[in-house]
Amino acid sequence: MEIEVKRLIALGKLTGKFGFDYAPPQDCCLIPLCKVDGNVCVSGEYEIFDDDSVEIELTIKYKLAGQCSYCLNSAEKDVVFTQNVLFVPEADNENYDYDGYKINLKTAVDDAILISQPQILLCKEDCKGIDVT
């Protein structure tokens, strides 16, 4: 989950792609009675700029599984989320920072997982809730 910025600069690889599977923390799902089922597939592209800042287009794919938020039946949803993030060698309160040598993507990936989650998980789009008849 690291991008070795100084090594890539030395090799002249200022742009490129990456990909890996990530086992997220068990408590990363915000929806009650749900979890991220399995690993998160992480992929992306990077570009290193003259000031050593690194722009990353990050894409995550994962499956949410658990109980429907309305009727409590089993429910699943495939989530795909893309965002652009900027890593800078000096903290600036607006971007992710790194030590100037290596970028650890864990925090950005964890943030993307949180941001990408729906507010509820439904068993089907038109779920009416628990049938009390």
Tab-separated table of N, CA, C and O in Angstrom:
chain	number	residue	atom	x	y	z
A	1	MET	N	0.806	-1.194	0.000
A	1	MET	CA	0.000	0.000	0.000
A	1	MET	C	0.847	1.254	0.000
A	1	MET	O	0.404	2.290	0.389
A	2	GLU	N	2.068	1.116	-0.464
A	2	GLU	CA	2.956	2.268	-0.495
A	2	GLU	C	3.388	2.582	-1.926
A	2	GLU	O	3.532	1.689	-2.749
A	3	ILE	N	3.587	3.870	-2.140
A	3	ILE	CA	4.165	4.338	-3.395
A	3	ILE	C	5.498	4.977	-3.033
A	3	ILE	O	5.546	5.931	-2.251
A	4	GLU	N	6.568	4.445	-3.570
A	4	GLU	CA	7.907	4.944	-3.271
A	4	GLU	C	8.236	6.093	-4.224
A	4	GLU	O	8.801	5.899	-5.296
A	5	VAL	N	7.904	7.294	-3.818
A	5	VAL	CA	7.999	8.480	-4.661
A	5	VAL	C	9.432	8.751	-5.104
A	5	VAL	O	9.697	8.937	-6.299
A	6	LYS	N	10.379	8.771	-4.174
A	6	LYS	CA	11.775	9.083	-4.533
A	6	LYS	C	12.342	8.063	-5.515
A	6	LYS	O	13.068	8.407	-6.435
A	7	ARG	N	11.999	6.798	-5.318
A	7	ARG	CA	12.477	5.745	-6.227
A	7	ARG	C	11.894	5.941	-7.625
A	7	ARG	O	12.597	5.824	-8.627
A	8	LEU	N	10.600	6.262	-7.690
A	8	LEU	CA	9.956	6.477	-8.986
A	8	LEU	C	10.544	7.692	-9.701
A	8	LEU	O	10.722	7.670	-10.922
A	9	ILE	N	10.847	8.737	-8.947
A	9	ILE	CA	11.477	9.921	-9.545
A	9	ILE	C	12.838	9.545	-10.108
A	9	ILE	O	13.184	9.920	-11.237
A	10	ALA	N	13.613	8.789	-9.336
A	10	ALA	CA	14.953	8.369	-9.782
A	10	ALA	C	14.875	7.519	-11.048
A	10	ALA	O	15.752	7.596	-11.919
A	11	LEU	N	13.816	6.731	-11.180
A	11	LEU	CA	13.631	5.884	-12.361
A	11	LEU	C	12.980	6.634	-13.528
A	11	LEU	O	12.850	6.088	-14.620
A	12	GLY	N	12.565	7.880	-13.271
A	12	GLY	CA	11.917	8.673	-14.315
A	12	GLY	C	10.478	8.264	-14.585
A	12	GLY	O	9.910	8.614	-15.615
A	13	LYS	N	9.877	7.551	-13.655
A	13	LYS	CA	8.480	7.106	-13.801
A	13	LYS	C	7.568	8.071	-13.054
A	13	LYS	O	7.112	7.789	-11.949
A	14	LEU	N	7.294	9.207	-13.688
A	14	LEU	CA	6.510	10.252	-13.038
A	14	LEU	C	5.013	10.009	-13.129
A	14	LEU	O	4.229	10.696	-12.463
A	15	THR	N	4.604	9.068	-13.938
A	15	THR	CA	3.202	8.658	-14.008
A	15	THR	C	3.158	7.136	-14.030
A	15	THR	O	4.111	6.486	-14.469
A	16	GLY	N	2.056	6.600	-13.571
A	16	GLY	CA	1.938	5.146	-13.587
A	16	GLY	C	0.643	4.689	-12.958
A	16	GLY	O	-0.198	5.489	-12.546
A	17	LYS	N	0.508	3.376	-12.895
A	17	LYS	CA	-0.691	2.756	-12.348
A	17	LYS	C	-0.298	1.830	-11.208
A	17	LYS	O	0.845	1.377	-11.123
A	18	PHE	N	-1.255	1.520	-10.345
A	18	PHE	CA	-1.039	0.583	-9.253
A	18	PHE	C	-2.340	-0.141	-8.951
A	18	PHE	O	-3.416	0.278	-9.381
A	19	GLY	N	-2.239	-1.228	-8.225
A	19	GLY	CA	-3.413	-1.970	-7.813
A	19	GLY	C	-3.048	-2.985	-6.744
A	19	GLY	O	-1.944	-3.524	-6.742
A	20	PHE	N	-3.953	-3.220	-5.820
A	20	PHE	CA	-3.753	-4.200	-4.763
A	20	PHE	C	-5.083	-4.474	-4.074
A	20	PHE	O	-6.044	-3.726	-4.231
A	21	ASP	N	-5.143	-5.562	-3.318
A	21	ASP	CA	-6.290	-5.874	-2.477
A	21	ASP	C	-5.968	-5.439	-1.058
A	21	ASP	O	-4.829	-5.547	-0.599
A	22	TYR	N	-6.992	-4.960	-0.365
A	22	TYR	CA	-6.812	-4.418	0.980
A	22	TYR	C	-7.861	-5.026	1.901
A	22	TYR	O	-9.048	-5.011	1.585
A	23	ALA	N	-7.425	-5.558	3.026
A	23	ALA	CA	-8.341	-6.068	4.045
A	23	ALA	C	-8.682	-4.903	4.982
A	23	ALA	O	-7.837	-4.481	5.776
A	24	PRO	N	-9.894	-4.369	4.879
A	24	PRO	CA	-10.242	-3.191	5.672
A	24	PRO	C	-10.471	-3.545	7.143
A	24	PRO	O	-10.723	-4.708	7.478
A	25	PRO	N	-10.405	-2.549	8.017
A	25	PRO	CA	-10.719	-2.797	9.425
A	25	PRO	C	-12.167	-3.283	9.556
A	25	PRO	O	-13.036	-2.894	8.773
A	26	GLN	N	-12.437	-4.117	10.542
A	26	GLN	CA	-13.779	-4.676	10.700
A	26	GLN	C	-14.809	-3.616	11.070
A	26	GLN	O	-15.994	-3.787	10.795
A	27	ASP	N	-14.393	-2.532	11.657
A	27	ASP	CA	-15.338	-1.504	12.097
A	27	ASP	C	-15.481	-0.355	11.100
A	27	ASP	O	-15.898	0.733	11.462
A	28	CYS	N	-15.173	-0.595	9.839
A	28	CYS	CA	-15.193	0.500	8.860
A	28	CYS	C	-16.569	0.749	8.250
A	28	CYS	O	-16.746	1.713	7.522
A	29	CYS	N	-17.542	-0.094	8.540
A	29	CYS	CA	-18.879	0.101	7.967
A	29	CYS	C	-19.723	0.951	8.911
A	29	CYS	O	-19.830	0.665	10.108
A	30	LEU	N	-20.332	1.986	8.364
A	30	LEU	CA	-21.142	2.900	9.160
A	30	LEU	C	-22.600	2.459	9.272
A	30	LEU	O	-23.333	2.971	10.104
A	31	ILE	N	-23.038	1.530	8.435
A	31	ILE	CA	-24.429	1.091	8.418
A	31	ILE	C	-24.611	-0.010	9.464
A	31	ILE	O	-23.885	-1.008	9.434
A	32	PRO	N	-25.567	0.152	10.378
A	32	PRO	CA	-25.789	-0.894	11.387
A	32	PRO	C	-26.102	-2.249	10.740
A	32	PRO	O	-26.789	-2.320	9.719
A	33	LEU	N	-25.612	-3.314	11.337
A	33	LEU	CA	-25.851	-4.698	10.928
A	33	LEU	C	-25.274	-5.025	9.551
A	33	LEU	O	-25.735	-5.943	8.877
A	34	CYS	N	-24.266	-4.274	9.131
A	34	CYS	CA	-23.638	-4.494	7.824
A	34	CYS	C	-22.121	-4.494	7.979
A	34	CYS	O	-21.582	-4.021	8.967
A	35	LYS	N	-21.448	-5.034	6.954
A	35	LYS	CA	-19.992	-5.062	6.957
A	35	LYS	C	-19.482	-5.029	5.520
A	35	LYS	O	-20.223	-5.300	4.577
A	36	VAL	N	-18.225	-4.706	5.379
A	36	VAL	CA	-17.563	-4.846	4.088
A	36	VAL	C	-17.220	-6.322	3.962
A	36	VAL	O	-16.518	-6.885	4.801
A	37	ASP	N	-17.769	-6.966	2.936
A	37	ASP	CA	-17.627	-8.409	2.752
A	37	ASP	C	-16.399	-8.702	1.903
A	37	ASP	O	-16.390	-8.447	0.700
A	38	GLY	N	-15.349	-9.204	2.533
A	38	GLY	CA	-14.128	-9.535	1.809
A	38	GLY	C	-13.182	-8.356	1.711
A	38	GLY	O	-13.289	-7.368	2.441
A	39	ASN	N	-12.268	-8.451	0.773
A	39	ASN	CA	-11.263	-7.408	0.576
A	39	ASN	C	-11.801	-6.274	-0.287
A	39	ASN	O	-12.758	-6.441	-1.045
A	40	VAL	N	-11.145	-5.144	-0.186
A	40	VAL	CA	-11.412	-3.993	-1.042
A	40	VAL	C	-10.386	-4.023	-2.163
A	40	VAL	O	-9.184	-4.138	-1.913
A	41	CYS	N	-10.851	-3.955	-3.398
A	41	CYS	CA	-9.962	-3.903	-4.555
A	41	CYS	C	-9.608	-2.432	-4.792
A	41	CYS	O	-10.493	-1.609	-5.029
A	42	VAL	N	-8.332	-2.117	-4.705
A	42	VAL	CA	-7.864	-0.737	-4.849
A	42	VAL	C	-7.029	-0.641	-6.121
A	42	VAL	O	-6.157	-1.464	-6.368
A	43	SER	N	-7.322	0.359	-6.933
A	43	SER	CA	-6.520	0.605	-8.123
A	43	SER	C	-6.417	2.113	-8.327
A	43	SER	O	-7.172	2.877	-7.739
A	44	GLY	N	-5.490	2.501	-9.162
A	44	GLY	CA	-5.369	3.927	-9.395
A	44	GLY	C	-4.215	4.285	-10.301
A	44	GLY	O	-3.481	3.419	-10.785
A	45	GLU	N	-4.121	5.577	-10.517
A	45	GLU	CA	-3.041	6.155	-11.306
A	45	GLU	C	-2.434	7.297	-10.510
A	45	GLU	O	-3.123	7.973	-9.759
A	46	TYR	N	-1.134	7.489	-10.680
A	46	TYR	CA	-0.452	8.568	-9.975
A	46	TYR	C	0.286	9.453	-10.975
A	46	TYR	O	0.621	9.045	-12.081
A	47	GLU	N	0.503	10.694	-10.549
A	47	GLU	CA	1.365	11.622	-11.290
A	47	GLU	C	2.167	12.411	-10.275
A	47	GLU	O	1.601	13.018	-9.366
A	48	ILE	N	3.478	12.394	-10.442
A	48	ILE	CA	4.386	13.112	-9.544
A	48	ILE	C	4.753	14.441	-10.202
A	48	ILE	O	5.192	14.473	-11.346
A	49	PHE	N	4.587	15.527	-9.452
A	49	PHE	CA	4.860	16.863	-9.979
A	49	PHE	C	6.240	17.361	-9.536
A	49	PHE	O	6.877	16.766	-8.674
A	50	ASP	N	6.679	18.475	-10.115
A	50	ASP	CA	8.006	19.037	-9.836
A	50	ASP	C	8.224	19.369	-8.358
A	50	ASP	O	9.346	19.308	-7.864
A	51	ASP	N	7.170	19.741	-7.644
A	51	ASP	CA	7.299	20.079	-6.223
A	51	ASP	C	7.174	18.846	-5.315
A	51	ASP	O	7.014	18.972	-4.110
A	52	ASP	N	7.250	17.654	-5.909
A	52	ASP	CA	7.134	16.359	-5.216
A	52	ASP	C	5.732	16.070	-4.685
A	52	ASP	O	5.541	15.111	-3.941
A	53	SER	N	4.747	16.899	-5.039
A	53	SER	CA	3.375	16.532	-4.709
A	53	SER	C	2.952	15.430	-5.679
A	53	SER	O	3.477	15.323	-6.790
A	54	VAL	N	2.020	14.594	-5.232
A	54	VAL	CA	1.598	13.446	-6.017
A	54	VAL	C	0.076	13.425	-6.080
A	54	VAL	O	-0.598	13.356	-5.045
A	55	GLU	N	-0.450	13.518	-7.294
A	55	GLU	CA	-1.891	13.413	-7.493
A	55	GLU	C	-2.227	11.958	-7.782
A	55	GLU	O	-1.569	11.309	-8.597
A	56	ILE	N	-3.249	11.471	-7.104
A	56	ILE	CA	-3.654	10.080	-7.268
A	56	ILE	C	-5.137	10.016	-7.567
A	56	ILE	O	-5.951	10.616	-6.851
A	57	GLU	N	-5.473	9.315	-8.644
A	57	GLU	CA	-6.874	8.975	-8.905
A	57	GLU	C	-7.070	7.579	-8.328
A	57	GLU	O	-6.523	6.602	-8.831
A	58	LEU	N	-7.838	7.501	-7.263
A	58	LEU	CA	-7.999	6.287	-6.486
A	58	LEU	C	-9.381	5.695	-6.739
A	58	LEU	O	-10.384	6.395	-6.614
A	59	THR	N	-9.433	4.413	-7.095
A	59	THR	CA	-10.701	3.714	-7.283
A	59	THR	C	-10.749	2.526	-6.339
A	59	THR	O	-9.796	1.755	-6.263
A	60	ILE	N	-11.866	2.414	-5.622
A	60	ILE	CA	-12.055	1.271	-4.739
A	60	ILE	C	-13.324	0.527	-5.157
A	60	ILE	O	-14.292	1.134	-5.617
A	61	LYS	N	-13.279	-0.783	-5.006
A	61	LYS	CA	-14.436	-1.638	-5.290
A	61	LYS	C	-14.563	-2.628	-4.144
A	61	LYS	O	-13.576	-3.254	-3.747
A	62	TYR	N	-15.789	-2.757	-3.621
A	62	TYR	CA	-16.027	-3.704	-2.538
A	62	TYR	C	-17.512	-4.038	-2.471
A	62	TYR	O	-18.333	-3.418	-3.140
A	63	LYS	N	-17.833	-5.026	-1.635
A	63	LYS	CA	-19.221	-5.446	-1.453
A	63	LYS	C	-19.638	-5.185	-0.015
A	63	LYS	O	-18.927	-5.560	0.926
A	64	LEU	N	-20.787	-4.518	0.138
A	64	LEU	CA	-21.407	-4.373	1.443
A	64	LEU	C	-22.384	-5.523	1.611
A	64	LEU	O	-23.118	-5.854	0.675
A	65	ALA	N	-22.425	-6.121	2.772
A	65	ALA	CA	-23.355	-7.209	3.037
A	65	ALA	C	-23.872	-7.077	4.458
A	65	ALA	O	-23.174	-6.601	5.358
A	66	GLY	N	-25.117	-7.503	4.636
A	66	GLY	CA	-25.705	-7.462	5.965
A	66	GLY	C	-27.208	-7.545	5.879
A	66	GLY	O	-27.748	-8.198	4.992
A	67	GLN	N	-27.861	-6.854	6.796
A	67	GLN	CA	-29.312	-6.863	6.830
A	67	GLN	C	-29.855	-5.573	6.235
A	67	GLN	O	-29.299	-4.496	6.448
A	68	CYS	N	-30.963	-5.718	5.511
A	68	CYS	CA	-31.635	-4.568	4.912
A	68	CYS	C	-31.993	-3.569	6.014
A	68	CYS	O	-32.490	-3.944	7.072
A	69	SER	N	-31.753	-2.316	5.766
A	69	SER	CA	-32.031	-1.265	6.746
A	69	SER	C	-33.527	-1.088	6.998
A	69	SER	O	-33.911	-0.522	8.022
A	70	TYR	N	-34.386	-1.576	6.078
A	70	TYR	CA	-35.832	-1.423	6.228
A	70	TYR	C	-36.526	-2.674	6.750
A	70	TYR	O	-37.367	-2.609	7.625
A	71	CYS	N	-36.182	-3.853	6.190
A	71	CYS	CA	-36.940	-5.068	6.526
A	71	CYS	C	-36.106	-6.134	7.231
A	71	CYS	O	-36.637	-7.164	7.636
A	72	LEU	N	-34.832	-5.942	7.357
A	72	LEU	CA	-33.890	-6.840	8.025
A	72	LEU	C	-33.615	-8.136	7.274
A	72	LEU	O	-32.965	-9.030	7.817
A	73	ASN	N	-34.071	-8.267	6.034
A	73	ASN	CA	-33.678	-9.408	5.203
A	73	ASN	C	-32.229	-9.236	4.776
A	73	ASN	O	-31.657	-8.153	4.886
A	74	SER	N	-31.643	-10.307	4.246
A	74	SER	CA	-30.269	-10.227	3.749
A	74	SER	C	-30.183	-9.234	2.587
A	74	SER	O	-31.098	-9.157	1.764
A	75	ALA	N	-29.088	-8.510	2.559
A	75	ALA	CA	-28.896	-7.517	1.505
A	75	ALA	C	-27.425	-7.422	1.146
A	75	ALA	O	-26.556	-7.649	1.989
A	76	GLU	N	-27.154	-7.099	-0.119
A	76	GLU	CA	-25.796	-6.886	-0.609
A	76	GLU	C	-25.795	-5.732	-1.588
A	76	GLU	O	-26.796	-5.481	-2.255
A	77	LYS	N	-24.668	-5.065	-1.670
A	77	LYS	CA	-24.520	-3.982	-2.652
A	77	LYS	C	-23.060	-3.899	-3.056
A	77	LYS	O	-22.173	-3.856	-2.200
A	78	ASP	N	-22.816	-3.884	-4.361
A	78	ASP	CA	-21.462	-3.650	-4.871
A	78	ASP	C	-21.235	-2.151	-4.942
A	78	ASP	O	-22.075	-1.415	-5.468
A	79	VAL	N	-20.122	-1.713	-4.405
A	79	VAL	CA	-19.788	-0.291	-4.370
A	79	VAL	C	-18.534	-0.064	-5.191
A	79	VAL	O	-17.547	-0.784	-5.038
A	80	VAL	N	-18.588	0.926	-6.068
A	80	VAL	CA	-17.430	1.382	-6.832
A	80	VAL	C	-17.335	2.884	-6.610
A	80	VAL	O	-18.320	3.604	-6.779
A	81	PHE	N	-16.158	3.353	-6.226
A	81	PHE	CA	-15.990	4.761	-5.886
A	81	PHE	C	-14.630	5.238	-6.373
A	81	PHE	O	-13.621	4.568	-6.178
A	82	THR	N	-14.618	6.396	-7.007
A	82	THR	CA	-13.371	7.003	-7.491
A	82	THR	C	-13.252	8.413	-6.932
A	82	THR	O	-14.235	9.158	-6.903
A	83	GLN	N	-12.048	8.756	-6.504
A	83	GLN	CA	-11.794	10.127	-6.061
A	83	GLN	C	-10.355	10.507	-6.376
A	83	GLN	O	-9.484	9.647	-6.488
A	84	ASN	N	-10.125	11.790	-6.540
A	84	ASN	CA	-8.780	12.316	-6.744
A	84	ASN	C	-8.279	12.861	-5.416
A	84	ASN	O	-9.001	13.600	-4.737
A	85	VAL	N	-7.060	12.473	-5.061
A	85	VAL	CA	-6.448	12.968	-3.829
A	85	VAL	C	-5.058	13.501	-4.152
A	85	VAL	O	-4.435	13.081	-5.127
A	86	LEU	N	-4.604	14.417	-3.340
A	86	LEU	CA	-3.283	15.003	-3.525
A	86	LEU	C	-2.471	14.768	-2.263
A	86	LEU	O	-2.929	15.062	-1.148
A	87	PHE	N	-1.276	14.219	-2.431
A	87	PHE	CA	-0.327	14.043	-1.338
A	87	PHE	C	0.763	15.089	-1.497
A	87	PHE	O	1.303	15.254	-2.590
A	88	VAL	N	1.066	15.792	-0.413
A	88	VAL	CA	2.089	16.841	-0.437
A	88	VAL	C	3.144	16.536	0.621
A	88	VAL	O	2.845	15.936	1.656
A	89	PRO	N	4.410	16.935	0.369
A	89	PRO	CA	5.478	16.627	1.324
A	89	PRO	C	5.392	17.414	2.634
A	89	PRO	O	6.025	17.052	3.607
A	90	GLU	N	4.610	18.475	2.674
A	90	GLU	CA	4.455	19.256	3.899
A	90	GLU	C	2.973	19.416	4.190
A	90	GLU	O	2.197	19.765	3.300
A	91	ALA	N	2.573	19.189	5.427
A	91	ALA	CA	1.166	19.264	5.817
A	91	ALA	C	0.603	20.651	5.512
A	91	ALA	O	1.247	21.667	5.764
A	92	ASP	N	-0.620	20.658	4.952
A	92	ASP	CA	-1.258	21.940	4.645
A	92	ASP	C	-2.735	21.976	5.039
A	92	ASP	O	-3.459	22.885	4.669
A	93	ASN	N	-3.229	20.992	5.778
A	93	ASN	CA	-4.603	20.914	6.275
A	93	ASN	C	-5.662	20.753	5.190
A	93	ASN	O	-6.846	20.736	5.494
A	94	GLU	N	-5.292	20.688	3.938
A	94	GLU	CA	-6.250	20.473	2.860
A	94	GLU	C	-5.997	19.180	2.114
A	94	GLU	O	-6.891	18.650	1.466
A	95	ASN	N	-4.779	18.680	2.162
A	95	ASN	CA	-4.385	17.496	1.413
A	95	ASN	C	-3.752	16.479	2.357
A	95	ASN	O	-3.463	16.775	3.509
A	96	TYR	N	-3.518	15.286	1.832
A	96	TYR	CA	-2.778	14.282	2.595
A	96	TYR	C	-1.297	14.641	2.533
A	96	TYR	O	-0.817	15.141	1.532
A	97	ASP	N	-0.590	14.384	3.619
A	97	ASP	CA	0.847	14.658	3.596
A	97	ASP	C	1.618	13.339	3.672
A	97	ASP	O	1.067	12.303	4.038
A	98	TYR	N	2.863	13.398	3.260
A	98	TYR	CA	3.755	12.242	3.337
A	98	TYR	C	5.160	12.742	3.621
A	98	TYR	O	5.424	13.937	3.593
A	99	ASP	N	6.067	11.819	3.915
A	99	ASP	CA	7.406	12.184	4.377
A	99	ASP	C	8.373	12.614	3.274
A	99	ASP	O	9.536	12.868	3.524
A	100	GLY	N	7.905	12.693	2.037
A	100	GLY	CA	8.769	13.078	0.930
A	100	GLY	C	9.420	11.893	0.233
A	100	GLY	O	10.040	12.055	-0.807
A	101	TYR	N	9.279	10.703	0.824
A	101	TYR	CA	9.896	9.511	0.254
A	101	TYR	C	8.868	8.457	-0.159
A	101	TYR	O	8.896	7.963	-1.270
A	102	LYS	N	7.992	8.112	0.766
A	102	LYS	CA	6.994	7.075	0.511
A	102	LYS	C	5.611	7.567	0.906
A	102	LYS	O	5.449	8.242	1.925
A	103	ILE	N	4.628	7.194	0.101
A	103	ILE	CA	3.235	7.486	0.421
A	103	ILE	C	2.589	6.195	0.896
A	103	ILE	O	2.642	5.179	0.211
A	104	ASN	N	1.986	6.238	2.073
A	104	ASN	CA	1.191	5.126	2.561
A	104	ASN	C	-0.270	5.458	2.246
A	104	ASN	O	-0.802	6.459	2.726
A	105	LEU	N	-0.910	4.620	1.458
A	105	LEU	CA	-2.268	4.890	0.989
A	105	LEU	C	-3.364	4.471	1.973
A	105	LEU	O	-4.536	4.705	1.708
A	106	LYS	N	-3.013	3.883	3.100
A	106	LYS	CA	-4.010	3.343	4.018
A	106	LYS	C	-5.051	4.377	4.435
A	106	LYS	O	-6.251	4.121	4.361
A	107	THR	N	-4.634	5.539	4.877
A	107	THR	CA	-5.581	6.557	5.341
A	107	THR	C	-6.504	7.012	4.218
A	107	THR	O	-7.713	7.146	4.408
A	108	ALA	N	-5.954	7.229	3.030
A	108	ALA	CA	-6.778	7.656	1.889
A	108	ALA	C	-7.782	6.570	1.500
A	108	ALA	O	-8.936	6.868	1.181
A	109	VAL	N	-7.359	5.306	1.540
A	109	VAL	CA	-8.273	4.205	1.206
A	109	VAL	C	-9.351	4.077	2.278
A	109	VAL	O	-10.540	3.935	1.960
A	110	ASP	N	-8.978	4.135	3.554
A	110	ASP	CA	-9.974	4.076	4.626
A	110	ASP	C	-10.974	5.222	4.514
A	110	ASP	O	-12.180	5.028	4.688
A	111	ASP	N	-10.492	6.422	4.212
A	111	ASP	CA	-11.390	7.567	4.020
A	111	ASP	C	-12.333	7.332	2.846
A	111	ASP	O	-13.525	7.639	2.923
A	112	ALA	N	-11.813	6.787	1.752
A	112	ALA	CA	-12.646	6.512	0.576
A	112	ALA	C	-13.733	5.488	0.900
A	112	ALA	O	-14.874	5.607	0.434
A	113	ILE	N	-13.394	4.484	1.706
A	113	ILE	CA	-14.400	3.496	2.108
A	113	ILE	C	-15.515	4.178	2.893
A	113	ILE	O	-16.709	3.947	2.638
A	114	LEU	N	-15.171	5.042	3.816
A	114	LEU	CA	-16.180	5.737	4.614
A	114	LEU	C	-17.041	6.668	3.761
A	114	LEU	O	-18.265	6.690	3.880
A	115	ILE	N	-16.403	7.421	2.880
A	115	ILE	CA	-17.119	8.383	2.044
A	115	ILE	C	-18.058	7.686	1.062
A	115	ILE	O	-19.138	8.182	0.747
A	116	SER	N	-17.663	6.522	0.586
A	116	SER	CA	-18.401	5.851	-0.483
A	116	SER	C	-19.621	5.067	-0.011
A	116	SER	O	-20.439	4.653	-0.826
A	117	GLN	N	-19.765	4.869	1.274
A	117	GLN	CA	-20.868	4.047	1.764
A	117	GLN	C	-22.208	4.768	1.625
A	117	GLN	O	-22.320	5.953	1.921
A	118	PRO	N	-23.229	4.020	1.201
A	118	PRO	CA	-24.569	4.623	1.189
A	118	PRO	C	-25.053	4.812	2.626
A	118	PRO	O	-24.490	4.227	3.560
A	119	GLN	N	-26.085	5.594	2.812
A	119	GLN	CA	-26.612	5.810	4.157
A	119	GLN	C	-27.381	4.601	4.667
A	119	GLN	O	-27.458	4.369	5.870
A	120	ILE	N	-27.968	3.845	3.737
A	120	ILE	CA	-28.711	2.640	4.092
A	120	ILE	C	-28.380	1.534	3.099
A	120	ILE	O	-27.922	1.797	1.995
A	121	LEU	N	-28.631	0.294	3.507
A	121	LEU	CA	-28.462	-0.855	2.628
A	121	LEU	C	-29.826	-1.513	2.478
A	121	LEU	O	-30.469	-1.831	3.475
A	122	LEU	N	-30.281	-1.671	1.241
A	122	LEU	CA	-31.603	-2.234	0.984
A	122	LEU	C	-31.494	-3.582	0.279
A	122	LEU	O	-30.587	-3.790	-0.528
A	123	CYS	N	-32.439	-4.471	0.560
A	123	CYS	CA	-32.470	-5.779	-0.096
A	123	CYS	C	-32.911	-5.644	-1.554
A	123	CYS	O	-32.520	-6.436	-2.400
A	124	LYS	N	-33.742	-4.651	-1.833
A	124	LYS	CA	-34.154	-4.308	-3.191
A	124	LYS	C	-34.534	-2.828	-3.196
A	124	LYS	O	-34.852	-2.260	-2.156
A	125	GLU	N	-34.478	-2.224	-4.362
A	125	GLU	CA	-34.698	-0.770	-4.450
A	125	GLU	C	-36.022	-0.310	-3.872
A	125	GLU	O	-36.110	0.745	-3.270
A	126	ASP	N	-37.071	-1.109	-4.071
A	126	ASP	CA	-38.398	-0.687	-3.624
A	126	ASP	C	-38.840	-1.380	-2.339
A	126	ASP	O	-40.030	-1.583	-2.108
A	127	CYS	N	-37.898	-1.707	-1.461
A	127	CYS	CA	-38.222	-2.375	-0.203
A	127	CYS	C	-39.188	-1.502	0.586
A	127	CYS	O	-38.961	-0.305	0.773
A	128	LYS	N	-40.273	-2.112	1.037
A	128	LYS	CA	-41.322	-1.380	1.779
A	128	LYS	C	-41.147	-1.471	3.291
A	128	LYS	O	-41.893	-0.881	4.052
A	129	GLY	N	-40.195	-2.265	3.728
A	129	GLY	CA	-39.981	-2.412	5.162
A	129	GLY	C	-40.600	-3.692	5.685
A	129	GLY	O	-41.052	-4.546	4.918
A	130	ILE	N	-40.650	-3.830	6.984
A	130	ILE	CA	-41.166	-5.034	7.623
A	130	ILE	C	-42.665	-5.132	7.381
A	130	ILE	O	-43.423	-4.179	7.595
A	131	ASP	N	-43.098	-6.305	6.929
A	131	ASP	CA	-44.526	-6.559	6.691
A	131	ASP	C	-45.161	-6.959	8.004
A	131	ASP	O	-44.861	-8.022	8.556
A	132	VAL	N	-46.028	-6.122	8.538
A	132	VAL	CA	-46.637	-6.374	9.826
A	132	VAL	C	-48.051	-6.941	9.716
A	132	VAL	O	-48.780	-7.013	10.702
A	133	THR	N	-48.457	-7.323	8.517
A	133	THR	CA	-49.813	-7.883	8.366
A	133	THR	C	-49.896	-9.319	8.739
A	133	THR	O	-49.006	-10.057	8.845
